[in-house]
PDB file of C-alpha atoms in Angstrom:
ATOM      1  CA  MET A   4     150.156  87.778 105.980  1.00 54.00           C
ATOM      2  CA  ALA A   5     146.564  89.456 106.944  1.00 55.00           C
ATOM      3  CA  THR A   6     147.281  92.432 105.017  1.00 56.00           C
ATOM      4  CA  THR A   7     148.215  90.134 102.170  1.00 55.00           C
ATOM      5  CA  ILE A   8     144.874  88.328 102.564  1.00 57.00           C
ATOM      6  CA  LEU A   9     142.857  91.633 102.895  1.00 50.00           C
ATOM      7  CA  VAL A  10     144.493  93.023  99.750  1.00 50.00           C
ATOM      8  CA  PHE A  11     144.013  89.939  97.748  1.00 54.00           C
ATOM      9  CA  MET A  12     140.257  90.012  98.621  1.00 51.00           C
ATOM     10  CA  VAL A  13     139.613  93.819  97.908  1.00 47.00           C
ATOM     11  CA  SER A  14     141.325  93.176  94.553  1.00 52.00           C
ATOM     12  CA  LEU A  15     139.501  90.541  93.797  1.00 49.00           C
ATOM     13  CA  MET A  16     136.104  91.990  94.565  1.00 48.00           C
ATOM     14  CA  THR A  17     136.975  95.121  92.513  1.00 47.00           C
ATOM     15  CA  ILE A  18     138.108  93.123  89.333  1.00 47.00           C
ATOM     16  CA  CYS A  19     135.192  90.737  89.296  1.00 48.00           C
ATOM     17  CA  GLY A  20     132.873  93.358  90.390  1.00 46.00           C
ATOM     18  CA  ILE A  21     133.961  95.625  87.258  1.00 48.00           C
ATOM     19  CA  SER A  22     134.374  92.837  84.478  1.00 50.00           C
ATOM     20  CA  TYR A  23     130.788  91.432  84.526  1.00 67.00           C
ATOM     21  CA  GLY A  24     128.890  92.941  81.275  1.00 88.00           C
ATOM     22  CA  VAL A  25     125.574  92.896  79.501  1.00 94.00           C
ATOM     23  CA  VAL A  26     124.284  89.239  78.545  1.00 96.00           C
ATOM     24  CA  TYR A  27     122.732  88.944  74.800  1.00 97.00           C
ATOM     25  CA  LYS A  28     120.411  86.246  73.495  1.00 97.00           C
ATOM     26  CA  VAL A  29     121.248  85.798  70.071  1.00 97.00           C
ATOM     27  CA  GLY A  30     118.289  86.182  68.135  1.00 95.00           C
ATOM     28  CA  ASP A  31     116.065  87.256  71.208  1.00 94.00           C
ATOM     29  CA  SER A  32     112.903  85.202  71.276  1.00 93.00           C
ATOM     30  CA  ASP A  33     114.095  83.159  68.247  1.00 93.00           C
ATOM     31  CA  GLY A  34     117.274  81.993  69.512  1.00 96.00           C
ATOM     32  CA  TRP A  35     119.693  80.158  67.104  1.00 97.00           C
ATOM     33  CA  THR A  36     117.612  78.665  64.254  1.00 95.00           C
ATOM     34  CA  SER A  37     117.797  78.218  60.753  1.00 91.00           C
ATOM     35  CA  THR A  38     114.443  79.557  60.350  1.00 90.00           C
ATOM     36  CA  PRO A  39     114.487  83.167  62.359  1.00 87.00           C
ATOM     37  CA  THR A  40     112.048  85.469  62.025  1.00 90.00           C
ATOM     38  CA  ILE A  41     114.695  88.117  62.148  1.00 90.00           C
ATOM     39  CA  ASP A  42     117.751  88.708  60.268  1.00 95.00           C
ATOM     40  CA  TYR A  43     121.019  88.193  62.728  1.00 96.00           C
ATOM     41  CA  LYS A  44     123.054  90.792  60.991  1.00 94.00           C
ATOM     42  CA  ASP A  45     120.541  93.037  61.522  1.00 96.00           C
ATOM     43  CA  TRP A  46     119.767  91.994  65.209  1.00 96.00           C
ATOM     44  CA  ALA A  47     123.589  92.319  65.886  1.00 96.00           C
ATOM     45  CA  SER A  48     123.810  95.556  64.097  1.00 95.00           C
ATOM     46  CA  THR A  49     121.219  97.184  66.641  1.00 95.00           C
ATOM     47  CA  LYS A  50     123.472  96.630  69.581  1.00 95.00           C
ATOM     48  CA  THR A  51     126.898  97.825  70.740  1.00 95.00           C
ATOM     49  CA  PHE A  52     129.198  95.041  72.326  1.00 96.00           C
ATOM     50  CA  TYR A  53     131.755  95.846  74.712  1.00 96.00           C
ATOM     51  CA  VAL A  54     134.675  93.567  76.257  1.00 95.00           C
ATOM     52  CA  GLY A  55     132.859  91.916  79.326  1.00 94.00           C
ATOM     53  CA  ASP A  56     129.717  91.458  77.722  1.00 95.00           C
ATOM     54  CA  VAL A  57     128.356  87.863  77.135  1.00 96.00           C
ATOM     55  CA  ILE A  58     126.330  86.283  74.111  1.00 97.00           C
ATOM     56  CA  VAL A  59     124.155  83.285  74.697  1.00 98.00           C
ATOM     57  CA  PHE A  60     123.498  80.976  71.732  1.00 98.00           C
ATOM     58  CA  GLU A  61     120.129  79.020  72.371  1.00 97.00           C
ATOM     59  CA  TYR A  62     119.273  75.970  70.454  1.00 97.00           C
ATOM     60  CA  LYS A  63     118.409  72.505  70.114  1.00 95.00           C
ATOM     61  CA  LYS A  64     121.806  70.684  70.550  1.00 93.00           C
ATOM     62  CA  GLU A  65     120.770  67.585  68.449  1.00 95.00           C
ATOM     63  CA  ASP A  66     119.672  69.896  65.414  1.00 94.00           C
ATOM     64  CA  ASP A  67     122.376  72.441  65.346  1.00 96.00           C
ATOM     65  CA  ASN A  68     125.720  74.094  66.878  1.00 97.00           C
ATOM     66  CA  VAL A  69     127.574  77.199  66.672  1.00 98.00           C
ATOM     67  CA  VAL A  70     131.045  77.417  64.919  1.00 98.00           C
ATOM     68  CA  GLU A  71     133.162  80.536  65.318  1.00 98.00           C
ATOM     69  CA  VAL A  72     135.148  81.230  62.287  1.00 98.00           C
ATOM     70  CA  ARG A  73     137.420  83.951  60.751  1.00 98.00           C
ATOM     71  CA  HIS A  74     136.195  86.654  58.285  1.00 97.00           C
ATOM     72  CA  HIS A  75     136.913  85.113  55.080  1.00 97.00           C
ATOM     73  CA  GLU A  76     135.193  81.847  56.106  1.00 97.00           C
ATOM     74  CA  TYR A  77     132.113  83.657  57.499  1.00 97.00           C
ATOM     75  CA  ARG A  78     131.761  85.721  53.892  1.00 97.00           C
ATOM     76  CA  THR A  79     132.111  82.136  52.086  1.00 97.00           C
ATOM     77  CA  CYS A  80     130.005  80.061  54.727  1.00 96.00           C
ATOM     78  CA  ASN A  81     133.283  77.705  55.357  1.00 96.00           C
ATOM     79  CA  THR A  82     133.097  75.847  58.623  1.00 95.00           C
ATOM     80  CA  THR A  83     136.066  73.623  57.565  1.00 94.00           C
ATOM     81  CA  SER A  84     138.591  75.910  59.578  1.00 92.00           C
ATOM     82  CA  ALA A  85     136.607  76.315  62.430  1.00 95.00           C
ATOM     83  CA  VAL A  86     138.398  78.591  65.406  1.00 96.00           C
ATOM     84  CA  VAL A  87     136.187  76.650  67.657  1.00 97.00           C
ATOM     85  CA  THR A  88     132.904  74.797  67.897  1.00 97.00           C
ATOM     86  CA  TYR A  89     130.012  74.704  70.680  1.00 98.00           C
ATOM     87  CA  SER A  90     127.323  72.282  70.811  1.00 96.00           C
ATOM     88  CA  SER A  91     125.833  72.427  74.141  1.00 97.00           C
ATOM     89  CA  GLY A  92     122.592  73.816  73.016  1.00 96.00           C
ATOM     90  CA  LYS A  93     123.017  76.881  75.340  1.00 97.00           C
ATOM     91  CA  ASP A  94     126.463  78.308  74.640  1.00 97.00           C
ATOM     92  CA  SER A  95     127.649  81.452  76.473  1.00 97.00           C
ATOM     93  CA  ILE A  96     130.557  83.276  75.003  1.00 97.00           C
ATOM     94  CA  THR A  97     132.388  86.314  76.890  1.00 96.00           C
ATOM     95  CA  PHE A  98     134.026  88.913  74.818  1.00 96.00           C
ATOM     96  CA  LYS A  99     137.569  89.104  76.357  1.00 95.00           C
ATOM     97  CA  MET A 100     139.203  91.478  73.711  1.00 96.00           C
ATOM     98  CA  PRO A 101     137.830  94.176  71.279  1.00 97.00           C
ATOM     99  CA  GLY A 102     137.636  93.154  67.742  1.00 97.00           C
ATOM    100  CA  HIS A 103     135.397  91.126  65.352  1.00 97.00           C
ATOM    101  CA  TYR A 104     134.040  87.921  66.090  1.00 98.00           C
ATOM    102  CA  TYR A 105     132.068  85.703  63.433  1.00 98.00           C
ATOM    103  CA  TYR A 106     129.708  83.126  64.104  1.00 98.00           C
ATOM    104  CA  THR A 107     127.714  80.432  61.871  1.00 97.00           C
ATOM    105  CA  SER A 108     126.026  76.999  62.369  1.00 97.00           C
ATOM    106  CA  GLY A 109     128.124  74.144  61.162  1.00 96.00           C
ATOM    107  CA  PHE A 110     125.235  72.219  59.644  1.00 96.00           C
ATOM    108  CA  PRO A 111     125.019  72.315  55.835  1.00 95.00           C
ATOM    109  CA  GLY A 112     123.247  74.866  54.157  1.00 95.00           C
ATOM    110  CA  ARG A 113     122.330  76.761  56.978  1.00 95.00           C
ATOM    111  CA  CYS A 114     124.813  79.644  56.683  1.00 96.00           C
ATOM    112  CA  GLN A 115     123.810  80.198  53.430  1.00 95.00           C
ATOM    113  CA  VAL A 116     120.246  81.005  54.618  1.00 94.00           C
ATOM    114  CA  GLY A 117     121.313  83.423  57.033  1.00 95.00           C
ATOM    115  CA  GLN A 118     121.983  81.657  60.027  1.00 97.00           C
ATOM    116  CA  LYS A 119     125.279  83.435  60.750  1.00 97.00           C
ATOM    117  CA  VAL A 120     126.050  86.598  62.789  1.00 98.00           C
ATOM    118  CA  ASN A 121     129.168  88.572  63.305  1.00 97.00           C
ATOM    119  CA  PHE A 122     130.061  91.202  66.374  1.00 97.00           C
ATOM    120  CA  ARG A 123     132.071  94.143  66.406  1.00 97.00           C
ATOM    121  CA  VAL A 124     133.279  94.246  70.180  1.00 97.00           C
ATOM    122  CA  LEU A 125     134.512  97.673  71.525  1.00 96.00           C
ATOM    123  CA  ALA A 126     136.788  98.455  74.307  1.00 94.00           C
ATOM    124  CA  GLY A 127     135.908  99.567  77.499  1.00 86.00           C
ATOM    125  CA  GLN A 128     132.676  98.561  79.892  1.00 77.00           C
ATOM    126  CA  SER A 129     129.327  98.728  78.543  1.00 71.00           C
ATOM    127  CA  PRO A 130     127.186 101.461  79.494  1.00 72.00           C
ATOM    128  CA  ASN A 131     124.112  99.543  79.751  1.00 63.00           C
ATOM    129  CA  THR A 132     125.940  97.554  82.603  1.00 57.00           C
ATOM    130  CA  PRO A 133     123.838  98.173  85.573  1.00 55.00           C
ATOM    131  CA  SER A 134     125.153  98.766  89.250  1.00 48.00           C
ATOM    132  CA  PRO A 135     124.191  95.301  91.360  1.00 47.00           C
ATOM    133  CA  PRO A 136     120.745  95.773  92.957  1.00 45.00           C
ATOM    134  CA  LEU A 137     120.697  97.670  96.336  1.00 42.00           C
ATOM    135  CA  SER A 138     117.673  95.714  97.476  1.00 41.00           C
ATOM    136  CA  GLY A 139     119.255  92.286  97.622  1.00 43.00           C
ATOM    137  CA  LEU A 140     118.807  89.568  95.298  1.00 39.00           C
ATOM    138  CA  GLN A 141     116.068  88.389  94.058  1.00 38.00           C
ATOM    139  CA  PRO A 142     115.318  85.175  91.888  1.00 37.00           C
ATOM    140  CA  SER A 143     114.528  85.638  88.226  1.00 36.00           C
ATOM    141  CA  PRO A 144     111.987  83.951  85.938  1.00 36.00           C
ATOM    142  CA  SER A 145     114.121  83.609  83.091  1.00 36.00           C
ATOM    143  CA  SER A 146     115.969  80.393  81.801  1.00 36.00           C
ATOM    144  CA  CYS A 147     119.332  81.733  83.792  1.00 37.00           C
ATOM    145  CA  PRO A 148     118.505  81.661  87.679  1.00 34.00           C
ATOM    146  CA  CYS A 149     121.227  84.575  88.310  1.00 35.00           C
ATOM    147  CA  SER A 150     119.860  87.174  86.225  1.00 34.00           C
ATOM    148  CA  LYS A 151     117.222  89.616  85.793  1.00 34.00           C
ATOM    149  CA  SER A 152     115.715  89.521  82.229  1.00 35.00           C
ATOM    150  CA  ASP A 153     114.341  92.383  80.199  1.00 36.00           C
ATOM    151  CA  ALA A 154     112.168  90.359  77.993  1.00 35.00           C
ATOM    152  CA  SER A 155     111.576  92.989  75.372  1.00 36.00           C
ATOM    153  CA  SER A 156     115.020  92.696  74.145  1.00 42.00           C
ATOM    154  CA  SER A 157     116.578  89.442  75.603  1.00 45.00           C
ATOM    155  CA  VAL A 158     119.101  91.339  77.419  1.00 46.00           C
ATOM    156  CA  TYR A 159     120.181  89.669  80.920  1.00 44.00           C
ATOM    157  CA  TYR A 160     122.164  91.328  83.407  1.00 43.00           C
ATOM    158  CA  SER A 161     124.334  89.606  85.914  1.00 44.00           C
ATOM    159  CA  SER A 162     124.318  90.328  89.322  1.00 41.00           C
ATOM    160  CA  PHE A 163     124.961  87.373  91.379  1.00 45.00           C
ATOM    161  CA  GLY A 164     128.617  87.158  90.886  1.00 47.00           C
ATOM    162  CA  PRO A 165     129.747  90.816  92.210  1.00 50.00           C
ATOM    163  CA  TRP A 166     127.257  90.455  95.186  1.00 48.00           C
ATOM    164  CA  ALA A 167     128.567  86.772  96.081  1.00 49.00           C
ATOM    165  CA  LEU A 168     132.123  88.125  96.011  1.00 50.00           C
ATOM    166  CA  TYR A 169     130.991  90.985  98.222  1.00 58.00           C
ATOM    167  CA  VAL A 170     129.511  88.708 100.657  1.00 54.00           C
ATOM    168  CA  LEU A 171     132.358  86.474 100.650  1.00 54.00           C
ATOM    169  CA  GLY A 172     135.072  89.532 101.593  1.00 63.00           C
ATOM    170  CA  LEU A 173     132.749  90.615 104.067  1.00 59.00           C
ATOM    171  CA  TRP A 174     132.667  87.246 105.505  1.00 59.00           C
ATOM    172  CA  VAL A 175     136.524  86.787 105.246  1.00 63.00           C
ATOM    173  CA  CYS A 176     136.929  90.325 106.974  1.00 55.00           C
ATOM    174  CA  ILE A 177     134.411  89.167 109.886  1.00 68.00           C
ATOM    175  CA  PHE A 178     135.945  85.991 110.158  1.00 62.00           C
ATOM    176  CA  GLY A 179     139.428  87.153 110.429  1.00 64.00           C
ATOM    177  CA  TYR A 180     139.057  89.677 112.841  1.00 62.00           C
ATOM    178  CA  GLN A 181     136.920  87.422 115.158  1.00 67.00           C
ATOM    179  CA  ASN A 182     139.822  84.952 115.161  1.00 68.00           C
ATOM    180  CA  ASN A 183     142.666  87.428 115.182  1.00 68.00           C
ATOM    181  CA  PHE A 184     143.781  86.666 111.682  1.00 60.00           C
ATOM    182  CA  PHE A 185     144.530  90.658 111.319  1.00 59.00           C
ATOM    183  CA  SER A 186     146.538  91.247 114.384  1.00 60.00           C
TER     184      SER A 186
END
């Protein structure tokens, strides 16, 4: 029983420690809008996305949404056959598999004026994924309280999750040994 718990915790920490990726705010400081100062296609083409990376669409939820569509619908700006529709105003989407992903606004006319973006996601882990900080957790001034922000590129690095799992695993080990769970 004790060995099973220890193996489970080490496995969980390993899996979760490896699975976090780079977080990109779509459109950088513009966010997701029908009047961006950048071209979303150009914005995405300057980045390389990997499985585990996260894209964040930020917008006024009463004025917009994000619709995932297939390639043909993306090209023709047809949102009637949406794969999924997001409408929270701050939608985080984690790439779980390699491939192409297509997003547009579901509001009339917005796709036609350029409010659409596609991502080519590669297998493997992003080389931009940082190691967890050695100096401990520090609060961030960004909109995500668990992130460290690089304001010039709107790339956020997740560091809280792996550290929380390491601390939890350490706590379970110490608690287990103190209470003779591992004997």
